[in-house]
Coordinates of C-alpha atoms and ligand atoms in Angstrom, one line a residue:
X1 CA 117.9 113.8 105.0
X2 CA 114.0 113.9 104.6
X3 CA 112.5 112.7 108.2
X4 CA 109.2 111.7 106.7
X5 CA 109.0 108.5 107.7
X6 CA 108.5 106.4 110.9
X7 CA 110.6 103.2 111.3
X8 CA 112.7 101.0 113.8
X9 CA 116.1 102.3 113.6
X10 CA 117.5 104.6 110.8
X11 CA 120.9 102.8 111.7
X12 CA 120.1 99.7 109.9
X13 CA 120.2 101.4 106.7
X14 CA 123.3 100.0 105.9
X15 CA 122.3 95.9 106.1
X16 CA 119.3 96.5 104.6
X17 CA 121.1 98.3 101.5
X18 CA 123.4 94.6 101.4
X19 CA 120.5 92.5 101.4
X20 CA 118.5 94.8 98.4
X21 CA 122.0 94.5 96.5
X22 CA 121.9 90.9 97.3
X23 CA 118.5 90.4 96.1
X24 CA 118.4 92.5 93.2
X25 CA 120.5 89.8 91.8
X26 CA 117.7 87.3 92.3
X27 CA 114.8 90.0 90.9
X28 CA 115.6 89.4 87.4
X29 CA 111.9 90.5 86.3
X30 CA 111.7 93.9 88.0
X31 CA 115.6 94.7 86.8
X32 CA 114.3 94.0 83.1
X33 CA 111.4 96.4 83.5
X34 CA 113.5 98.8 84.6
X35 CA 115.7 98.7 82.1
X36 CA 112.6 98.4 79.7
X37 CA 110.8 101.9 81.3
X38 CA 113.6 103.9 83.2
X39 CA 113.4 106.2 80.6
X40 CA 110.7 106.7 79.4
X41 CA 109.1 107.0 83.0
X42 CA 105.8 105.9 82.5
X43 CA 104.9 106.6 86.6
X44 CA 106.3 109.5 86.4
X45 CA 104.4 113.0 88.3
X46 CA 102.1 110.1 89.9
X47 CA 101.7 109.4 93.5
X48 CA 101.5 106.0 94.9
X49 CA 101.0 104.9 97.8
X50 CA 101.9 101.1 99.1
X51 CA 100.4 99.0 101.5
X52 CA 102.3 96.2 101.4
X53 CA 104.4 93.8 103.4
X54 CA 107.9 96.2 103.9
X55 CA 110.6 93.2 103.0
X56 CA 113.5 93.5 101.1
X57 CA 112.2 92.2 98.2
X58 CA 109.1 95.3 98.6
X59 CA 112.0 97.8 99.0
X60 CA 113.1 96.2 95.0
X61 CA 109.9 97.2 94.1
X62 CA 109.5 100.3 95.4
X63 CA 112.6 101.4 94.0
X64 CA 111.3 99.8 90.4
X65 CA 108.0 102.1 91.0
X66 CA 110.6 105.0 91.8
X67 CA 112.9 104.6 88.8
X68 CA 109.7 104.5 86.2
X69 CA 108.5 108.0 88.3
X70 CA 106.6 107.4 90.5
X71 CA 106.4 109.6 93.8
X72 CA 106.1 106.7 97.1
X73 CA 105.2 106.1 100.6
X74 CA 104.9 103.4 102.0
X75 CA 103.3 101.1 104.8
X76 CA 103.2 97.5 105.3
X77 CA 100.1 94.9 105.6
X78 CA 100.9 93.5 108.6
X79 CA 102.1 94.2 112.0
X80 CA 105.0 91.4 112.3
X81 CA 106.1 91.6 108.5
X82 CA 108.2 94.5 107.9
X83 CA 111.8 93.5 107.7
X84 CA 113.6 96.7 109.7
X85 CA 116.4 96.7 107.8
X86 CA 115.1 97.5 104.4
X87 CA 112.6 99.9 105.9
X88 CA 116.1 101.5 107.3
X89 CA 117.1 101.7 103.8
X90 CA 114.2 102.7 101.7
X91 CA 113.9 105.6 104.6
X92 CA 117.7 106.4 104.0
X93 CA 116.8 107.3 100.2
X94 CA 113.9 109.7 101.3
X95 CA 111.0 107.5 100.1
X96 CA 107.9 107.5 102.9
X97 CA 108.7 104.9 105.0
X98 CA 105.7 104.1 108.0
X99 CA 106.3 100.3 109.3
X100 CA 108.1 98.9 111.8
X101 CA 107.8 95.0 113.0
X102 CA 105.4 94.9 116.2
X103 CA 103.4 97.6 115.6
X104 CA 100.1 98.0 117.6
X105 CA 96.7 97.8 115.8
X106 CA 96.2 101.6 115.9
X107 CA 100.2 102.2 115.4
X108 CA 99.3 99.8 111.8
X109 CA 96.7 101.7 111.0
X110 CA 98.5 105.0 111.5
X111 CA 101.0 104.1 108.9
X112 CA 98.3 103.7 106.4
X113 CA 96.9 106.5 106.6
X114 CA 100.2 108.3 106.7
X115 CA 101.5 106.7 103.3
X116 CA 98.0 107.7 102.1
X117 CA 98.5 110.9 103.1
X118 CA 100.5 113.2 100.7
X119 CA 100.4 116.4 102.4
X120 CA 99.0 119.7 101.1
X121 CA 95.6 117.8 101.5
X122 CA 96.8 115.2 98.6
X123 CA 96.1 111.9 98.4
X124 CA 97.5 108.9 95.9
X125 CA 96.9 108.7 91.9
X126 CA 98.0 104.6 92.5
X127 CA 97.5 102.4 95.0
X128 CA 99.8 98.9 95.4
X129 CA 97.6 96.7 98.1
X130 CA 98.1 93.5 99.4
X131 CA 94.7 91.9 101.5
X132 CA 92.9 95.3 100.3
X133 CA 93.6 97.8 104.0
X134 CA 94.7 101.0 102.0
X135 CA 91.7 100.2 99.8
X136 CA 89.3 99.8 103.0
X137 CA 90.5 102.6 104.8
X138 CA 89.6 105.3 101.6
X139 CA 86.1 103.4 101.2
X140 CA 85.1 103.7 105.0
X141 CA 86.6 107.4 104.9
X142 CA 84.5 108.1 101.7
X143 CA 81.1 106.2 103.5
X144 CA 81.2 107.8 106.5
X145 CA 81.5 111.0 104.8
X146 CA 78.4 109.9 103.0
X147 CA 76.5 109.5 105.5
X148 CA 77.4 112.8 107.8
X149 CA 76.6 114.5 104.4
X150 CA 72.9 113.0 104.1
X151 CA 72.3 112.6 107.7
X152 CA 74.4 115.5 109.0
X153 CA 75.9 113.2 112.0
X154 CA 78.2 110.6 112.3
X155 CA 77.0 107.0 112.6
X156 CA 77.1 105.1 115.5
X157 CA 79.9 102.5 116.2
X158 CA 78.3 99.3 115.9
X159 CA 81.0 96.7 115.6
X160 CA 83.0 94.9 118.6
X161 CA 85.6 93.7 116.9
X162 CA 88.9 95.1 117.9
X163 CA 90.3 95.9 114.5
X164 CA 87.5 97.2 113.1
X165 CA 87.0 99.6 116.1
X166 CA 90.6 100.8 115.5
X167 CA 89.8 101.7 112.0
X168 CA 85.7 103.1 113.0
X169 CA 87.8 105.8 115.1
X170 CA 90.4 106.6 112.9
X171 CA 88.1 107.8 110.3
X172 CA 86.1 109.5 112.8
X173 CA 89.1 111.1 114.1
X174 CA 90.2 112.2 110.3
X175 CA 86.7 113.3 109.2
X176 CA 87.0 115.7 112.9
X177 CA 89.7 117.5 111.8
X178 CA 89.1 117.6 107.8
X179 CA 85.3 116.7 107.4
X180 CA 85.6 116.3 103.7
X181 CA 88.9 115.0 103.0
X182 CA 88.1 111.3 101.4
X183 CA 85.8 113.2 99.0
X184 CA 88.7 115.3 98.5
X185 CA 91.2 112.6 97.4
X186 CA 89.0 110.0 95.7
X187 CA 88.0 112.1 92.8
X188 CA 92.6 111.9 91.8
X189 CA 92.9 108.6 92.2
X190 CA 93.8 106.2 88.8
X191 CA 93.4 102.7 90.5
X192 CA 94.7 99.8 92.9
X193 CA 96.7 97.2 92.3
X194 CA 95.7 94.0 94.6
X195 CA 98.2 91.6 95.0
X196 CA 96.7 88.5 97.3
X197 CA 93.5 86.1 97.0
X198 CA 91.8 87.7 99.9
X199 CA 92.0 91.3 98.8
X200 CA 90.6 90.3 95.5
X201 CA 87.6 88.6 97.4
X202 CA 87.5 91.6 99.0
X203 CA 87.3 94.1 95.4
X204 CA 84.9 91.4 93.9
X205 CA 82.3 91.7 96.6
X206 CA 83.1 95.2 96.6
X207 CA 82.4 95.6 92.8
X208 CA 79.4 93.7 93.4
X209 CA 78.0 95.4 95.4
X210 CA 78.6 98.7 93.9
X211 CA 80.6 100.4 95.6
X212 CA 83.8 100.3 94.0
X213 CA 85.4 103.7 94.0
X214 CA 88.6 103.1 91.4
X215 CA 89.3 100.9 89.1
X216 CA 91.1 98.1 90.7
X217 CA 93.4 95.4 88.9
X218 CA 93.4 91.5 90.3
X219 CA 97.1 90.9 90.3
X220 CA 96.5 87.6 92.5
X221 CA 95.0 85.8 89.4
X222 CA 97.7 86.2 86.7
X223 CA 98.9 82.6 86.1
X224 CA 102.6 84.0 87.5
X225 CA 101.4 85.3 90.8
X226 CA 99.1 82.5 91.9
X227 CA 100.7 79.4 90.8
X228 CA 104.1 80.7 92.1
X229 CA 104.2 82.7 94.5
X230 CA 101.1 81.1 96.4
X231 CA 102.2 77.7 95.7
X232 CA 106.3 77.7 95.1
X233 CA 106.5 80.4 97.4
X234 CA 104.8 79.0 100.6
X235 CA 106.2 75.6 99.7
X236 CA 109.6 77.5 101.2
X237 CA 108.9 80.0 103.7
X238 CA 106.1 78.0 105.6
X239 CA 108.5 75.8 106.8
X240 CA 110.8 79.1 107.6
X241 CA 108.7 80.4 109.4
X242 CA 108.4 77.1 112.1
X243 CA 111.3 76.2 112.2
X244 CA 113.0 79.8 113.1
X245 CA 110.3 79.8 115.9
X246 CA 110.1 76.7 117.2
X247 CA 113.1 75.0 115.7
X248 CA 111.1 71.5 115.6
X249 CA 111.9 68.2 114.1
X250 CA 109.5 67.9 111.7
X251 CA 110.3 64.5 110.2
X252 CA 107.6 61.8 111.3
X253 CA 105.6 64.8 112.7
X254 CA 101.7 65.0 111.6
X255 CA 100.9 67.9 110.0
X256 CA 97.3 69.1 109.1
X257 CA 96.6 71.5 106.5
X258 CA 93.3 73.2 106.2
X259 CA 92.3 74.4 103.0
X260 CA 94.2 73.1 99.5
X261 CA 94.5 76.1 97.7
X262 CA 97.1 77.0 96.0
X263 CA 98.9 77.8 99.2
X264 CA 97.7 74.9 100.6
X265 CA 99.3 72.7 98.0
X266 CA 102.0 74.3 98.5
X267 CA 102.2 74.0 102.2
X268 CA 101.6 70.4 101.9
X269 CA 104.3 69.3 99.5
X270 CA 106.3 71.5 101.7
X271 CA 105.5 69.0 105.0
X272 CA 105.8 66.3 102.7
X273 CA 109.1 66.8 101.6
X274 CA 110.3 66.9 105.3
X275 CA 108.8 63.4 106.5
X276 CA 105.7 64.6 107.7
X277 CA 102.0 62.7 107.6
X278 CA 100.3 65.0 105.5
X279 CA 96.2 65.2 106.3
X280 CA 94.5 68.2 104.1
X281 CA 91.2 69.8 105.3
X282 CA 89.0 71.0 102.1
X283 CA 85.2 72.3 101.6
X284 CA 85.7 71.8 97.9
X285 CA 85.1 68.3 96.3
X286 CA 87.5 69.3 93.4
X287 CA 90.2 70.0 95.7
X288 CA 89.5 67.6 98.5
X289 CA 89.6 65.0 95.3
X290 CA 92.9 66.7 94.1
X291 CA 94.6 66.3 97.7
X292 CA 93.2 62.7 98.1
X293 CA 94.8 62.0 94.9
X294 CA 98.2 63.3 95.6
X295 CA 98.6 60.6 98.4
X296 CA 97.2 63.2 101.5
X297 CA 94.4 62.3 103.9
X298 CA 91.7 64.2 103.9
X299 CA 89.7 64.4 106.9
X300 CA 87.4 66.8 108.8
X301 CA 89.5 68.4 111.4
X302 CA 87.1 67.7 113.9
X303 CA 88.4 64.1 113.4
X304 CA 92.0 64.6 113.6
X305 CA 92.4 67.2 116.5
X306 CA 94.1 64.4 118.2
X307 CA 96.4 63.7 116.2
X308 CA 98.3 66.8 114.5
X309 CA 101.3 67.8 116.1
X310 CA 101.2 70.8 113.9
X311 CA 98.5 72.6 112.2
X312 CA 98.3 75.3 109.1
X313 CA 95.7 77.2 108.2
X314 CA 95.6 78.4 104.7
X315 CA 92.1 79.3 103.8
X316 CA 91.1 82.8 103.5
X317 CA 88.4 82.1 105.6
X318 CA 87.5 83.0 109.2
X319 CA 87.1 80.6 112.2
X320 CA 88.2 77.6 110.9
X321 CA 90.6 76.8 114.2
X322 CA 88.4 77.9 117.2
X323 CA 89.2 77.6 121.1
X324 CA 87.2 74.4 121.1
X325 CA 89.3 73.0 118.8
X326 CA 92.7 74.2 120.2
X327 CA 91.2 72.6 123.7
X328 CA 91.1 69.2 121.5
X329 CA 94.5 69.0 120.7
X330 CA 97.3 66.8 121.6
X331 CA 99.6 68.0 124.4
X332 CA 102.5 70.6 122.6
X333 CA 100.7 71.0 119.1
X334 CA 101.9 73.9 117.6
X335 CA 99.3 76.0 115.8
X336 CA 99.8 78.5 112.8
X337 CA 98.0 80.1 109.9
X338 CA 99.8 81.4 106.8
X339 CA 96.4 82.9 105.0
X340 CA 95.9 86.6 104.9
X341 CA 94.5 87.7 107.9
X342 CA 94.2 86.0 111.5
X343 CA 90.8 85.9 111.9
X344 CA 91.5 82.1 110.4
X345 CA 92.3 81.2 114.2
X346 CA 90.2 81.8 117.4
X347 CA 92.6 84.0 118.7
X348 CA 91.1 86.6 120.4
X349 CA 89.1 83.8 122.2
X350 CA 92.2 81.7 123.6
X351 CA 93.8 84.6 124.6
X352 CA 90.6 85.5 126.8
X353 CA 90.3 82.0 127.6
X354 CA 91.5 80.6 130.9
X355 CA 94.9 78.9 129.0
X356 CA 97.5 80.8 130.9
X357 CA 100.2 82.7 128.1
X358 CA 103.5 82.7 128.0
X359 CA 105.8 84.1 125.3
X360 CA 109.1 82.4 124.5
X361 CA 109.5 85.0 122.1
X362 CA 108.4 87.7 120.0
X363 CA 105.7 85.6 117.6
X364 CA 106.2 82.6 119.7
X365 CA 103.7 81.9 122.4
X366 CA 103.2 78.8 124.4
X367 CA 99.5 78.6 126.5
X368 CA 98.7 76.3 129.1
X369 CA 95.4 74.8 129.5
X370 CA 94.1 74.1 133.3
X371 CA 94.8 70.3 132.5
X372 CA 98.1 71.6 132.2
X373 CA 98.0 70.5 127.9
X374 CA 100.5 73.3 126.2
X375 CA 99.4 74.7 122.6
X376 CA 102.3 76.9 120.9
X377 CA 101.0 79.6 118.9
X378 CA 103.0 81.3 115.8
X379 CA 103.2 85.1 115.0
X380 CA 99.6 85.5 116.9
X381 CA 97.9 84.0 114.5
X382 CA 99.1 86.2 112.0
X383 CA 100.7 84.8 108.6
X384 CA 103.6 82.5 109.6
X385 CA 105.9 83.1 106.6
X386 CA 106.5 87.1 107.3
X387 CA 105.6 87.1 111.1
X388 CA 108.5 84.6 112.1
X389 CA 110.4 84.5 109.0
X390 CA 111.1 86.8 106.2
X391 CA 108.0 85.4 103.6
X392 CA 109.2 84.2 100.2
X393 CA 112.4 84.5 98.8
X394 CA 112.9 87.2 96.1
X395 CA 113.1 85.4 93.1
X396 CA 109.6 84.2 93.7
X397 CA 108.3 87.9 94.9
X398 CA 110.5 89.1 91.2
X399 CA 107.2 87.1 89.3
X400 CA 104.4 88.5 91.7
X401 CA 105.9 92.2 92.0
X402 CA 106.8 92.0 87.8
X403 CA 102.9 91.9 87.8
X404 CA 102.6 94.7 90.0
X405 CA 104.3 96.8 88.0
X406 CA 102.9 96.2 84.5
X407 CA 99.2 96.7 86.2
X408 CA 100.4 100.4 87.5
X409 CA 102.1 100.7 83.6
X410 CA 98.6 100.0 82.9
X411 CA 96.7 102.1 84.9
X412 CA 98.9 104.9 84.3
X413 CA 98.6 104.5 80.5
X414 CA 94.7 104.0 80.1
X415 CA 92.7 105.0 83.3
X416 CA 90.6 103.0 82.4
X417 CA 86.8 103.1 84.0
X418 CA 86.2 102.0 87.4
X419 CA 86.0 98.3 87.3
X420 CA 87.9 95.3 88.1
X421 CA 90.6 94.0 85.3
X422 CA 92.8 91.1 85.1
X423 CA 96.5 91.0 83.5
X424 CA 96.1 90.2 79.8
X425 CA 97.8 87.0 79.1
X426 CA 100.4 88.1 76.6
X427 CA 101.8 90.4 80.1
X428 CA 101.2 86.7 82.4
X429 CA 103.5 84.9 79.8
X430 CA 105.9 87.9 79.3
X431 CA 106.4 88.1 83.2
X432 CA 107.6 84.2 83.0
X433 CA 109.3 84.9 79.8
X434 CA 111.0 87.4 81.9
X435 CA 112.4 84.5 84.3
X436 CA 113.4 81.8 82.6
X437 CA 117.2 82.6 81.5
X438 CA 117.9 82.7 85.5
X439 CA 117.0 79.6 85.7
X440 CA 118.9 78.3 82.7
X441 CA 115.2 77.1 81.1
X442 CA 115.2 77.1 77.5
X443 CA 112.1 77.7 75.6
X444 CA 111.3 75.8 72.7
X445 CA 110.1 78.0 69.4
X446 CA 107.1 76.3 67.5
X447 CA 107.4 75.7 64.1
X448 CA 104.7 78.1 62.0
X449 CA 103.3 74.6 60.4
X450 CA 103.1 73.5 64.7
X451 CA 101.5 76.5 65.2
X452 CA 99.0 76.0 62.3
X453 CA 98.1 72.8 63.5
X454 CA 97.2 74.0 67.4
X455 CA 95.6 76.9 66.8
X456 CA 97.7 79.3 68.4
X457 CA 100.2 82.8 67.7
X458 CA 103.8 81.3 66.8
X459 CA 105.1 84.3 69.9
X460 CA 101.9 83.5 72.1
X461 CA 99.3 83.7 74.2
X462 CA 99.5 80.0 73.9
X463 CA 96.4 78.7 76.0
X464 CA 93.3 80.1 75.9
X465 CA 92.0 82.2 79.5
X466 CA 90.2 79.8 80.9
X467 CA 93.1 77.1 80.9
X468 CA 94.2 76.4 84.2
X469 CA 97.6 75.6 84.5
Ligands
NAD501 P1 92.5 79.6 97.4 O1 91.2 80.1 97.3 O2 93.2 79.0 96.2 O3 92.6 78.4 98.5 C1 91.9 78.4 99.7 C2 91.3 77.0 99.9 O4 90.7 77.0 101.2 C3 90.2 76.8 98.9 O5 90.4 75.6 98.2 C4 88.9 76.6 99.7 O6 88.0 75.7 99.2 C5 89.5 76.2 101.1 N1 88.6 76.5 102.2 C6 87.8 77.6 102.4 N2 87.1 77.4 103.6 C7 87.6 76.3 104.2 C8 87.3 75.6 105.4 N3 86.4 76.1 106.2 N4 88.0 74.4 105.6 C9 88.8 73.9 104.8 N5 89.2 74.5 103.6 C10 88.5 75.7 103.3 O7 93.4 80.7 98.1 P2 95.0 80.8 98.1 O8 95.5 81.5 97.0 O9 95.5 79.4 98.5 O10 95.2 81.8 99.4 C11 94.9 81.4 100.7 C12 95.2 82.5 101.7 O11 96.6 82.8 101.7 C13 94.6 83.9 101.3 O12 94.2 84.5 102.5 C14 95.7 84.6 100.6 O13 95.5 86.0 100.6 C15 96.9 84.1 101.4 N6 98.2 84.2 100.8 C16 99.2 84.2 101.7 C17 100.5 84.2 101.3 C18 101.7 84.3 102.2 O14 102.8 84.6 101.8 N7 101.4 84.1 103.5 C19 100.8 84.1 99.9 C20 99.7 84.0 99.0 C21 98.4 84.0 99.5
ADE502 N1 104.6 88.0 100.5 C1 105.2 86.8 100.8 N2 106.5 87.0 100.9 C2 106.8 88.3 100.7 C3 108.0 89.0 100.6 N3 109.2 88.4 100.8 N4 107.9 90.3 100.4 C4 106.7 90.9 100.2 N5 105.5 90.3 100.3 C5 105.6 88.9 100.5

């Protein structure tokens, strides 16, 4: 067996091979495309290089990428996410495996380079990200080749923030031993796919700034990404993720969501449908209205500190929990964010604060305040759903990862120009398409006289793009 890979325990190979064989049942759209491309192989001789959460559900996917030819390795997005078992297994069938749950900021950072690296001083043709990290990593790499190249020394570290300093040293560690190795890869690679809200923010400020290197495709915004996984997908494994960490009643419980998103109105409806008091924080009149409007308070959270006994951050945005705020709260509120990245909470600040920590358990920490008020914290901060549960279920994931896959088909086929595409809407409605019969949905066929009369192709796209669902 290949020993290119850097996981928990190879011996859990064989559980996480059940639960792939298990879920494979639920994928039904990425068993149709492989049925659809197997042969003809439209991946194949490319390399492609993940950076995505390592779940079961990824390990369906990477064997999808596999199957239409592609050549994988893969890391996960996030230090708590990767399910052990299926990085056992994906490992055990000598794909490039480099994630383990609880890995260290420079362990994480590690892995992504090392799924990016191809060996022989080769780099990826394709890139699957989720929150944009393989994406940053090539871009800093590239820049701070740039600039030794004009200035003929290596900038100085300017930043204080933990993460950031892991990843200013890693590419000034790289660039020590191989001085011109991003310039070296760039020029081979095809494109990214971008599977979450946040990356995209990330690739649209990129591309508007200029500095896009690849092209990059926004799978976030296809109609079956967003509005399912974001909203029916949350709306299950938020409450996962509390309750196999704190195992809480949450019946009669006040929960306050900030942000109403689509994972916000997901999260929500979730609390909602346990008994909880429901108040929504929003910056947005349009969604604030929407929220007020589906029977939530909506409040500033300045106001309601005292009353949540849970809250959920869901924005994509940074600071919107601070120490200040977490000093504010009721005795025993339990605090956790299910957006990207965990720069939505003050961590950093509570955990230099004078709150003494304590951890129950891996992802579950309880801090007491010198007034002797207790705060719970969930997964560090980190996003609750695939830190202390295992994220969305697969059927869910079959829609997002479906999308995936058709944008790789897509930059494989065309490589096309550097810029940033969306899913046409013929793929966004074949992807449901693809879905329905598990469910036992039946479509109804227009008449050609119905579909005379509204305007639209008798076999689709049936809404025009800027419809919103
Ligand atoms: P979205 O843009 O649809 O929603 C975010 C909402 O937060 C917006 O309505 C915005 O107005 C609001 N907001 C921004 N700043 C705010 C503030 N200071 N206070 C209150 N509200 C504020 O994005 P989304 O698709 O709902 O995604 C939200 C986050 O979740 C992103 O980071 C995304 O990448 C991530 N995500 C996580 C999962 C998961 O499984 N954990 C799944 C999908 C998306
Ligand atoms: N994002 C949310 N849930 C996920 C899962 N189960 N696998 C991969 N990415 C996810």
């Amino acid at each position: 067996m290949n020993s290119d890979y850097k996981i928990k325990d190879i011996n859990l190979a064989d559980l996480g091979r059940k639960k792939i064989s298990i879920s494979e049942k639920e994928m039904p759209g990425l068993m149709a495309l492989r049925e659809k491309y197997g042969s003809e192989k439209p991946l194949k001789g490319l390399r492609l290089t993940g950076s995505l959460h390592m779940t079961t559900e990824t390990a369906i996917l990477i064997e999808t990428l596999k199957d239409l030819g592609a050549d994988v390795r893969w890391a996960s997005c996030n230090i708590f996410s990767t399910q052990d078992e299926a990085a056992a297994a994906i490992a055990k069938t000598n794909t490039p495996v480099f994630a383990w749950k609880g890995e260290t900021l420079e362990e994480y950072w590690d892995c992504t380079f090392d799924a990016i690296s191809f060996g022989g001083n080769l780099g990826p043709n394709l890139i699957v990200d989720d929150g944009g990290d393989a994406t940053l990593l090539i871009h800093k790499g590239h820049a701070l080749e740039e600039f030794y190249n004009t200035n003929g020394c290596i900038p100085e570290i300017t930043t204080t923030n933990t993460e950031e300093l892991v990843v200013e040293n890693l590419i000034r560690k790289i660039h020590k031993s191989n001085p011109n190795y991003w310039h070296h890869i760039v020029p081979d690679i095809i494109g990214v796919s971008e599977e979450t809200t946040t990356g995209v923010a990330r690739l649209v400020q990129m591309q508007e700034d200029n500095e896009l290197l690849f092209s990059a495709f926004n799978v976030n915004d296809s109609a079956t990404k967003s509005k399912f996984d974001n909203l029916y997908g949350c709306r299950e494994s938020l409450a996962d993720g509390i309750k196999r960490s704190t195992e809480v009643m949450l019946a009669g419980k006040t929960v306050v969501i900030c942000g109403y998103g689509d994972v916000g109105k997901g999260c929500a409806q979730s609390m909602m449908s346990y008994g909880c008091n429901v108040i929504v924080t929003e910056i947005d009149p349009i969604c604030a209205l929407q929220a007020a409007m589906e029977g939530f308070q909506v409040k500033k959270l300045e106001n309601v500190l005292n009353k949540g006994h849970l809250f959920v951050t869901t924005t994509g945005n940074k600071d919107i929990i601070t120490l200040e705020h977490m000093k504010q709260m009721r005795d025993q509120a339990i605090v956790c964010n299910i957006g990207h990245f965990d720069n939505e909470i003050e961590v950093e600040a509570l955990n230099n604060s004078d709150a003494l920590r304590e951890q129950i358990k891996p992802q579950y920490d309880c801090y007491t305040f010198p007034n002797k008020k207790q705060l719970y914290l969930l997964a560090e901060g980190r996003l609750v759903n695939l830190g202390c549960a295992t994220g969305h279920a697969s059927f869910v994931m079959s829609t997002s990862f479906a999308n995936q896959v058709l944008a790789q088909i897509f930059l494989a086929k065309n490589k096309p120009s550097t810029d940033l595409y969306n899913l046409p809407k013929e793929l966004d409605e074949e992807v449901a398409r693809l879905h329905l019969k598990h469910l036992d949905a039946e479509l109804t066929v227009l008449t050609d006289s119905q579909a005379d009369y509204i305007g639209v192709n008798k076999n689709g796209p049936f809404k025009k793009e800027e419809y919103r669902y």
